[in-house]
Amino acid sequence: AQSVSQHNHHVILSEAASLELGCNYSYGGTVNLFWYVQYPGQHLQLLLKYFSGDPLVKGIKGFEAEFIKSKFSFNLRKPSVQWSDTAEYFCAVRSSYKLIFGSGTRLLVRP
Amino acid sequence: EAGVVQSPRYKIIEKKQPVAFWCNPISGHNTLYWYLQNLGQGPELLIRYENEEAVDDSQLPKDRFSAERLKGVDSTLKIQPAELGDSAVYLCASSEGRGSDTQYFGPGTRLTVL
């Protein structure tokens, strides 16, 4: 069965630090990959997505992710985090029209 | 443009009671999804509708869960009777229905079963 692994369950950073959240998936076919973010008290929002083409995708709020097919990875990055990035981040792979999510990473950015 | 609307936002019930959640998708979205999110985990699909047809309900516990989308627009998810382990957030999402489209999520209903 397809699965998504997010290696870090909790991450604490200071403002201006760089961020990288790991995501690995197990699925051998064509993949559609997503990062969703859930800010405190808000609903899940799409941060960025990869369907095909350039493996480096840019999303909202300065986030980007790189699809590395050989490593089955889709890591999320941001060069300089802000306090407002405090949220929970979910990686997901689309398989047969449904999204399979990782368990999420809670990011706390200290001012 | 309005997003996915869900109600209620919070629900507290005693075990063995019935409960229902309502979802109104984004206008024009043919595909509707219900997901279950347990604490500390990512959402898991319960059922997917294409218009009014349930095309994937393999993960829906049919002994106590039911869902409907009668006119292919809004949908209701029901649990009867509720159990303690059903305490979770129930998320509704919708998408346009094309092959590689994006799912948009509602705020969810947080259910607590006492």
XYZ file of N, CA and C in Angstrom:
675
model
N 0.839 -1.195 0.000
C 0.000 0.000 0.000
C 0.874 1.245 0.000
N 0.328 2.296 -0.622
C 1.088 3.540 -0.653
C 1.154 4.162 0.729
N 2.251 4.820 1.006
C 2.392 5.485 2.295
C 3.272 6.711 2.139
N 3.154 7.602 3.098
C 3.956 8.820 3.120
C 4.575 8.940 4.511
N 5.865 9.200 4.543
C 6.569 9.344 5.810
C 7.105 10.752 5.962
N 6.800 11.351 7.094
C 7.391 12.634 7.428
C 8.278 12.408 8.646
N 9.539 12.718 8.482
C 10.532 12.258 9.459
C 10.493 13.043 10.751
N 10.161 14.308 10.679
C 10.191 15.158 11.853
C 8.774 15.434 12.316
N 8.459 15.059 13.547
C 7.116 15.316 14.050
C 7.011 16.715 14.646
N 8.107 17.180 15.232
C 8.128 18.512 15.830
C 9.444 19.194 15.458
N 9.336 20.433 15.017
C 10.515 21.216 14.680
C 10.378 22.580 15.333
N 11.441 23.024 15.985
C 11.447 24.345 16.617
C 12.597 25.139 16.012
N 12.287 26.307 15.484
C 13.296 27.165 14.868
C 13.153 28.587 15.363
N 14.208 29.321 15.266
C 14.153 30.757 15.507
C 13.882 31.466 14.199
N 13.299 32.653 14.299
C 13.047 33.431 13.085
C 14.327 33.627 12.287
N 14.186 33.609 10.981
C 15.273 33.778 10.013
C 16.073 32.497 9.782
N 15.804 31.468 10.549
C 16.498 30.197 10.300
C 15.946 29.556 9.038
N 16.733 28.666 8.455
C 16.282 27.952 7.262
C 15.514 26.705 7.675
N 14.590 26.315 6.819
C 13.709 25.190 7.117
C 13.825 24.134 6.032
N 13.882 22.892 6.449
C 13.712 21.787 5.519
C 12.943 20.691 6.229
N 11.799 20.327 5.694
C 10.972 19.250 6.224
C 11.009 18.079 5.253
N 11.306 16.918 5.811
C 11.449 15.747 4.964
C 10.134 15.054 4.683
N 10.033 14.499 3.474
C 8.870 13.720 3.076
C 9.321 12.641 2.115
N 9.002 11.409 2.424
C 9.268 10.287 1.530
C 7.972 9.521 1.293
N 7.832 9.007 0.092
C 6.616 8.284 -0.239
C 6.985 6.936 -0.833
N 6.066 6.026 -0.736
C 6.263 4.715 -1.335
C 5.196 4.521 -2.385
N 5.565 4.746 -3.628
C 4.616 4.581 -4.735
C 5.417 4.587 -6.008
N 5.343 3.519 -6.763
C 6.214 3.389 -7.907
C 5.732 4.021 -9.188
N 4.487 4.443 -9.239
C 3.946 4.964 -10.481
C 4.104 6.474 -10.590
N 3.364 7.037 -11.506
C 3.356 8.496 -11.664
C 2.721 9.120 -10.428
N 3.411 10.103 -9.883
C 2.925 10.672 -8.629
C 2.542 12.129 -8.787
N 1.521 12.496 -8.062
C 1.203 13.891 -7.836
C 1.473 14.134 -6.354
N 2.254 15.144 -6.047
C 2.687 15.374 -4.673
C 2.257 16.747 -4.198
N 1.952 16.831 -2.922
C 1.410 18.051 -2.356
C 2.022 18.324 -0.982
N 2.101 19.587 -0.671
C 2.308 20.015 0.709
C 1.121 20.905 1.091
N 0.497 20.543 2.213
C -0.574 21.342 2.775
C -0.100 21.916 4.111
N -0.662 23.063 4.476
C -0.330 23.687 5.747
C -1.621 23.965 6.518
N -1.540 23.797 7.813
C -2.690 24.096 8.670
C -2.231 25.053 9.760
N -2.582 26.318 9.627
C -2.261 27.306 10.650
C -3.190 27.105 11.837
N -2.771 27.524 13.017
C -3.589 27.315 14.212
C -5.011 27.827 14.034
N -5.970 26.944 14.252
C -7.376 27.322 14.166
C -7.917 27.447 12.763
N -7.107 27.106 11.766
C -7.559 27.249 10.382
C -7.611 25.897 9.686
N -8.169 25.909 8.479
C -8.296 24.652 7.744
C -7.042 24.374 6.918
N -6.955 23.180 6.424
C -5.848 22.789 5.570
C -5.838 23.640 4.307
N -4.655 24.170 3.971
C -4.511 24.989 2.767
C -3.376 24.427 1.932
N -3.547 24.500 0.635
C -2.503 24.028 -0.266
C -1.332 24.996 -0.268
N -0.149 24.453 -0.053
C 1.077 25.252 -0.048
C 1.730 25.200 -1.430
N 1.841 24.005 -1.967
C 2.378 23.813 -3.313
C 2.082 22.392 -3.769
N 2.294 22.177 -5.069
C 2.022 20.860 -5.631
C 2.964 20.569 -6.789
N 3.200 19.290 -7.003
C 3.992 18.834 -8.137
C 3.195 17.796 -8.905
N 3.015 18.067 -10.200
C 2.370 17.085 -11.073
C 3.362 16.543 -12.097
N 4.121 17.435 -12.720
C 5.100 17.023 -13.718
C 5.988 18.222 -14.023
N 7.022 17.998 -14.833
C 7.872 19.096 -15.267
C 8.999 19.383 -14.295
N 9.298 20.651 -14.136
C 10.409 21.089 -13.285
C 10.249 20.502 -11.887
N 11.242 19.722 -11.422
C 11.105 19.086 -10.109
C 11.202 20.062 -8.938
N 11.633 21.277 -9.194
C 11.671 22.295 -8.148
C 10.433 23.169 -8.299
N 9.533 23.053 -7.329
C 8.283 23.798 -7.418
C 8.235 24.867 -6.350
N 7.686 25.982 -6.716
C 7.568 27.094 -5.774
C 6.110 27.271 -5.396
N 5.906 27.532 -4.099
C 4.553 27.713 -3.614
C 4.355 29.103 -3.043
N 3.317 29.200 -2.213
C 3.020 30.483 -1.611
C 3.947 30.767 -0.445
N 4.053 32.017 -0.085
C 4.761 32.469 1.113
C 6.227 32.062 1.136
N 6.842 31.951 -0.028
C 8.270 31.695 -0.104
C 8.689 30.250 0.063
N 7.744 29.335 0.115
C 8.070 27.918 0.234
C 8.392 27.317 -1.128
N 9.228 26.306 -1.110
C 9.518 25.540 -2.311
C 9.738 24.089 -1.923
N 9.627 23.206 -2.882
C 9.869 21.791 -2.629
C 10.534 21.187 -3.843
N 11.344 20.189 -3.602
C 12.064 19.527 -4.682
C 11.669 18.067 -4.758
N 11.244 17.642 -5.925
C 10.888 16.256 -6.176
C 12.140 15.533 -6.659
N 12.573 14.534 -5.914
C 13.711 13.709 -6.322
C 13.196 12.292 -6.504
N 12.983 11.926 -7.754
C 12.351 10.643 -8.059
C 13.167 9.466 -7.543
N 14.490 9.551 -7.680
C 15.346 8.425 -7.292
C 15.336 8.181 -5.799
N 14.994 9.202 -5.053
C 14.953 9.077 -3.597
C 13.527 9.004 -3.061
N 12.551 9.016 -3.933
C 11.138 9.018 -3.528
C 10.896 10.117 -2.487
N 11.466 11.292 -2.738
C 11.355 12.343 -1.737
C 10.748 13.605 -2.327
N 10.166 14.399 -1.456
C 9.549 15.669 -1.838
C 9.674 16.593 -0.624
N 10.897 17.058 -0.381
C 11.165 17.848 0.815
C 10.757 19.299 0.636
N 10.249 19.857 1.709
C 9.797 21.243 1.723
C 10.891 22.131 2.294
N 11.095 23.294 1.689
C 12.153 24.186 2.148
C 11.667 25.637 2.173
N 12.314 26.391 3.054
C 12.130 27.843 3.070
C 13.420 28.426 3.625
N 14.024 29.384 2.934
C 15.342 29.881 3.338
C 15.329 30.657 4.653
N 14.198 31.314 4.979
C 14.169 32.133 6.180
C 12.743 32.138 6.729
N 12.544 31.453 7.848
C 11.180 31.325 8.373
C 10.799 32.551 9.191
N 9.501 32.741 9.298
C 8.950 33.825 10.100
C 8.061 33.238 11.192
N 7.797 34.030 12.192
C 6.937 33.573 13.286
C 5.586 33.103 12.746
N 5.103 33.751 11.696
C 3.805 33.422 11.119
C 3.799 32.073 10.388
N 4.950 31.463 10.247
C 5.012 30.123 9.636
C 4.702 29.022 10.640
N 4.517 29.382 11.890
C 4.132 28.401 12.899
C 2.837 27.729 12.471
N 2.892 26.413 12.303
C 1.756 25.683 11.749
C 2.096 24.200 11.732
N 1.142 23.410 11.249
C 1.408 21.999 11.008
C 1.437 21.783 9.496
N 2.429 21.043 9.041
C 2.666 20.839 7.620
C 2.468 19.368 7.276
N 1.694 19.132 6.227
C 1.394 17.767 5.799
C 1.854 17.556 4.362
N 2.559 16.482 4.158
C 2.918 16.032 2.825
C 1.898 15.000 2.377
N 1.564 14.975 1.097
C 0.565 14.020 0.613
C 0.907 13.586 -0.800
N 0.557 12.355 -1.107
C 0.678 11.831 -2.463
C -0.708 11.458 -2.945
N -0.964 11.753 -4.209
C -2.279 11.449 -4.775
C -2.198 10.086 -5.449
N -3.093 9.199 -5.001
C -3.139 7.839 -5.518
C -4.576 7.473 -5.821
N -4.879 7.242 -7.058
C -6.246 6.881 -7.458
C -7.271 7.871 -6.924
N -7.027 9.135 -7.133
C -7.930 10.227 -6.782
C -7.989 10.552 -5.295
N -7.414 9.733 -4.453
C -7.429 10.100 -3.052
C -6.038 10.548 -2.613
N -6.015 11.391 -1.615
C -4.750 11.857 -1.061
C -4.353 10.957 0.106
N -3.106 10.548 0.098
C -2.548 9.806 1.219
C -1.590 10.745 1.930
N -1.891 11.030 3.179
C -1.139 12.031 3.923
C -0.102 11.393 4.837
N 0.961 12.146 5.079
C 1.857 11.801 6.162
C 1.242 12.229 7.487
N 1.946 11.947 8.557
C 1.407 12.227 9.883
C 1.577 13.685 10.303
N 2.273 14.462 9.503
C 2.395 15.888 9.780
C 3.637 16.247 10.579
N 4.065 17.494 10.416
C 5.171 18.065 11.189
C 4.703 19.370 11.791
N 4.799 19.455 13.103
C 4.432 20.698 13.789
C 5.667 21.596 13.856
N 5.556 22.763 13.270
C 6.651 23.730 13.265
C 6.315 24.871 14.214
N 7.240 25.156 15.100
C 7.120 26.304 15.991
C 8.279 27.237 15.691
N 7.955 28.460 15.315
C 8.982 29.455 15.050
C 8.977 30.459 16.193
N 10.110 30.560 16.848
C 10.231 31.484 17.973
C 10.670 32.852 17.475
N 9.994 33.903 17.967
C 10.351 35.258 17.502
C 11.719 35.700 18.014
N -14.495 34.009 -3.743
C -15.192 32.724 -3.901
C -15.242 32.018 -2.559
N -16.436 31.516 -2.204
C -16.569 30.823 -0.933
C -15.844 29.493 -0.998
N -15.303 29.104 0.153
C -14.624 27.825 0.233
C -15.594 26.730 0.607
N -15.041 25.600 1.006
C -15.849 24.474 1.461
C -16.408 24.816 2.842
N -17.703 24.637 2.982
C -18.368 24.971 4.233
C -18.766 23.698 4.960
N -18.487 23.657 6.239
C -18.877 22.507 7.043
C -19.586 22.984 8.312
N -20.542 22.170 8.740
C -21.184 22.444 10.032
C -21.634 21.133 10.660
N -21.695 21.093 11.992
C -21.178 22.127 12.892
C -19.653 22.118 12.949
N -19.070 23.082 13.573
C -17.612 23.084 13.732
C -17.188 22.184 14.884
N -18.036 22.098 15.888
C -17.748 21.269 17.060
C -19.022 20.529 17.444
N -18.829 19.291 17.920
C -19.970 18.499 18.363
C -19.517 17.595 19.494
N -20.270 17.633 20.591
C -20.002 16.752 21.723
C -21.244 15.907 21.952
N -21.061 14.598 21.957
C -22.203 13.704 22.171
C -21.772 12.573 23.100
N -22.752 11.881 23.612
C -22.465 10.691 24.415
C -22.429 9.484 23.487
N -21.663 8.488 23.907
C -21.580 7.283 23.086
C -22.957 6.673 22.894
N -23.105 6.020 21.779
C -24.328 5.372 21.332
C -25.347 6.343 20.733
N -25.054 7.640 20.796
C -25.930 8.617 20.163
C -25.594 8.746 18.688
N -26.563 9.176 17.873
C -26.268 9.452 16.464
C -25.720 10.861 16.288
N -25.013 11.075 15.186
C -24.483 12.405 14.882
C -24.397 12.547 13.366
N -24.547 13.773 12.896
C -24.476 14.028 11.462
C -23.657 15.270 11.203
N -22.891 15.219 10.113
C -22.066 16.346 9.697
C -22.506 16.759 8.293
N -22.446 18.062 8.048
C -22.902 18.567 6.762
C -21.753 19.276 6.043
N -21.743 19.156 4.729
C -20.699 19.786 3.921
C -21.294 20.377 2.662
N -20.895 21.604 2.358
C -21.248 22.234 1.093
C -19.965 22.533 0.341
N -19.735 21.902 -0.794
C -18.461 22.077 -1.498
C -18.397 23.409 -2.235
N -17.247 23.675 -2.813
C -17.078 24.857 -3.642
C -17.982 24.721 -4.863
N -18.621 25.816 -5.231
C -19.558 25.797 -6.354
C -18.885 25.287 -7.625
N -19.522 24.337 -8.259
C -18.985 23.799 -9.505
C -18.082 22.597 -9.336
N -17.736 22.277 -8.099
C -16.880 21.108 -7.860
C -17.731 19.846 -7.854
N -17.392 18.933 -8.752
C -18.177 17.714 -8.887
C -17.755 16.627 -7.904
N -16.515 16.692 -7.460
C -15.995 15.631 -6.595
C -15.970 16.098 -5.151
N -16.478 15.261 -4.286
C -16.533 15.589 -2.856
C -15.935 14.430 -2.071
N -15.160 14.771 -1.068
C -14.458 13.773 -0.247
C -14.794 14.013 1.226
N -14.893 12.922 1.958
C -14.915 12.973 3.418
C -13.655 12.278 3.934
N -12.942 12.992 4.796
C -11.741 12.455 5.421
C -11.929 12.423 6.943
N -11.218 11.511 7.563
C -11.153 11.406 9.024
C -9.738 11.748 9.456
N -9.618 12.641 10.444
C -8.286 12.973 10.951
C -8.232 12.729 12.453
N -7.500 11.705 12.835
C -7.271 11.442 14.254
C -6.143 12.324 14.767
N -6.132 12.520 16.062
C -5.142 13.390 16.691
C -3.727 12.923 16.379
N -2.901 13.833 15.907
C -1.514 13.502 15.627
C -1.287 12.756 14.328
N -2.302 12.657 13.506
C -2.172 11.947 12.239
C -2.675 12.805 11.087
N -2.342 12.386 9.891
C -2.872 13.049 8.717
C -4.260 12.540 8.387
N -4.992 13.279 7.563
C -6.341 12.841 7.171
C -6.309 11.520 6.397
N -7.383 10.739 6.562
C -7.549 9.481 5.835
C -8.906 9.498 5.156
N -8.930 9.086 3.895
C -10.167 9.131 3.128
C -11.195 8.137 3.648
N -12.432 8.620 3.795
C -13.555 7.742 4.130
C -14.369 7.406 2.890
N -14.684 8.430 2.097
C -15.550 8.215 0.948
C -15.337 9.337 -0.053
N -15.482 8.983 -1.326
C -15.370 9.972 -2.402
C -16.601 9.895 -3.286
N -17.145 11.052 -3.625
C -18.296 11.152 -4.510
C -17.893 11.815 -5.817
N -18.379 11.280 -6.902
C -18.377 11.958 -8.183
C -19.833 12.293 -8.471
N -20.138 13.585 -8.398
C -21.530 14.028 -8.434
C -22.294 13.310 -7.310
N -23.359 12.607 -7.606
C -24.109 11.985 -6.515
C -23.715 10.532 -6.276
N -22.745 10.037 -7.028
C -22.358 8.635 -6.923
C -21.146 8.451 -6.017
N -21.271 7.543 -5.052
C -20.150 7.184 -4.193
C -19.255 6.226 -4.965
N -18.104 6.705 -5.417
C -17.249 5.887 -6.275
C -16.141 5.194 -5.509
N -15.899 5.613 -4.263
C -14.901 4.940 -3.434
C -15.341 5.063 -1.977
N -15.913 4.005 -1.463
C -16.299 3.998 -0.042
C -15.653 2.821 0.675
N -14.533 2.368 0.159
C -13.900 1.168 0.709
C -13.407 1.353 2.143
N -13.128 2.583 2.543
C -12.625 2.840 3.892
C -13.713 3.288 4.850
N -14.940 3.313 4.414
C -16.046 3.743 5.273
C -16.564 2.557 6.089
N -16.549 2.652 7.415
C -17.074 1.553 8.251
C -18.590 1.505 8.132
N -19.060 0.640 7.288
C -20.461 0.702 6.898
C -21.430 0.202 7.965
N -20.902 -0.411 9.004
C -21.811 -0.871 10.052
C -22.395 0.303 10.829
N -21.654 1.409 10.890
C -22.163 2.545 11.670
C -22.106 3.874 10.919
N -21.361 3.926 9.849
C -21.205 5.164 9.083
C -22.038 5.097 7.803
N -22.627 6.228 7.458
C -23.314 6.334 6.173
C -23.126 7.742 5.642
N -23.266 7.884 4.350
C -23.118 9.199 3.735
C -24.059 9.293 2.557
N -24.396 10.520 2.232
C -25.223 10.735 1.063
C -24.913 12.076 0.431
N -25.168 12.140 -0.871
C -24.991 13.381 -1.627
C -26.088 13.379 -2.688
N -27.306 13.635 -2.228
C -28.490 13.349 -3.023
C -28.556 14.098 -4.338
N -28.249 15.362 -4.363
C -28.386 16.147 -5.589
C -27.038 16.496 -6.188
N -26.007 15.808 -5.734
C -24.691 16.041 -6.281
C -24.055 17.345 -5.865
N -24.589 17.940 -4.788
C -23.982 19.191 -4.310
C -23.523 18.973 -2.872
N -24.362 19.337 -1.891
C -23.914 19.154 -0.517
C -24.092 17.703 -0.071
N -23.421 17.397 1.032
C -23.351 16.007 1.489
C -23.496 15.949 2.998
N -23.968 14.792 3.457
C -24.095 14.540 4.887
C -23.400 13.236 5.227
N -22.637 13.261 6.298
C -21.989 12.064 6.834
C -22.619 11.784 8.199
N -23.033 10.545 8.405
C -23.717 10.194 9.640
C -23.009 9.045 10.347
N -23.048 9.087 11.658
C -22.553 7.987 12.475
C -23.679 7.580 13.428
N -23.996 6.288 13.405
C -25.046 5.802 14.297
C -24.847 4.315 14.595
N -24.568 3.943 15.833
C -24.327 4.822 16.971
C -22.845 5.208 17.066
N -22.576 6.341 17.687
C -21.192 6.775 17.847
C -20.506 5.989 18.964
N -19.217 5.760 18.782
C -18.381 5.089 19.777
C -17.286 6.048 20.223
N -16.683 5.727 21.359
C -15.628 6.584 21.908
C -14.512 6.804 20.893
N -14.185 5.768 20.151
C -13.091 5.854 19.191
C -13.391 6.699 17.973
N -14.618 7.182 17.854
C -14.965 8.031 16.715
C -14.578 9.483 16.951
N -14.120 9.802 18.144
C -13.674 11.166 18.435
C -12.523 11.524 17.509
N -12.714 12.568 16.716
C -11.736 12.926 15.686
C -12.246 14.188 14.985
N -11.492 14.628 14.001
C -11.950 15.720 13.142
C -12.386 15.117 11.814
N -13.570 15.498 11.366
C -14.115 15.009 10.096
C -14.019 16.147 9.086
N -13.235 15.899 8.042
C -12.949 16.912 7.045
C -13.689 16.617 5.756
N -14.175 17.668 5.142
C -14.769 17.568 3.820
C -13.871 18.324 2.852
N -13.714 17.792 1.671
C -12.920 18.448 0.632
C -13.655 18.332 -0.690
N -13.317 19.225 -1.612
C -13.921 19.126 -2.933
C -12.891 19.461 -3.993
N -13.149 19.000 -5.196
C -12.284 19.306 -6.329
C -13.127 19.358 -7.585
N -12.546 19.937 -8.635
C -13.315 20.115 -9.864
C -13.671 18.789 -10.509
N -12.811 17.783 -10.324
C -13.134 16.482 -10.875
C -12.301 16.100 -12.083
N -11.351 16.940 -12.469
C -10.477 16.553 -13.574
C -9.459 15.537 -13.065
N -8.667 15.016 -13.992
C -7.763 13.943 -13.630
C -6.700 14.292 -12.608
N -6.130 15.482 -12.690
C -5.024 15.818 -11.784
C -5.319 17.116 -11.071
N -6.453 17.172 -10.418
C -6.851 18.438 -9.821
C -6.515 18.499 -8.342
N -6.743 19.650 -7.778
C -6.382 19.925 -6.395
C -7.608 19.837 -5.506
N -7.436 19.288 -4.318
C -8.519 19.194 -3.355
C -8.463 20.372 -2.402
N -9.614 20.959 -2.137
C -9.728 22.088 -1.229
C -10.527 21.634 -0.012
N -9.990 21.943 1.161
C -10.557 21.423 2.398
C -11.400 22.454 3.138
N -12.416 21.947 3.819
C -13.190 22.755 4.728
C -12.535 22.808 6.100
N -13.139 23.532 7.037
C -12.537 23.697 8.370
C -12.668 22.466 9.256
N -13.538 21.544 8.875
C -13.693 20.326 9.652
C -14.704 20.446 10.776
N -15.163 19.277 11.228
C -16.018 19.178 12.410
C -15.268 18.352 13.446
N -15.046 18.956 14.602
C -14.364 18.226 15.671
C -15.399 17.522 16.512
N -15.379 16.199 16.486
C -16.338 15.384 17.242
C -15.691 14.834 18.503
N -16.386 15.026 19.617
C -15.970 14.422 20.881
C -17.078 13.509 21.352
N -16.745 12.249 21.555
C -17.715 11.262 22.044
C -17.366 10.924 23.489
N -18.307 11.182 24.390
C -18.056 10.963 25.818
C -18.625 9.632 26.287
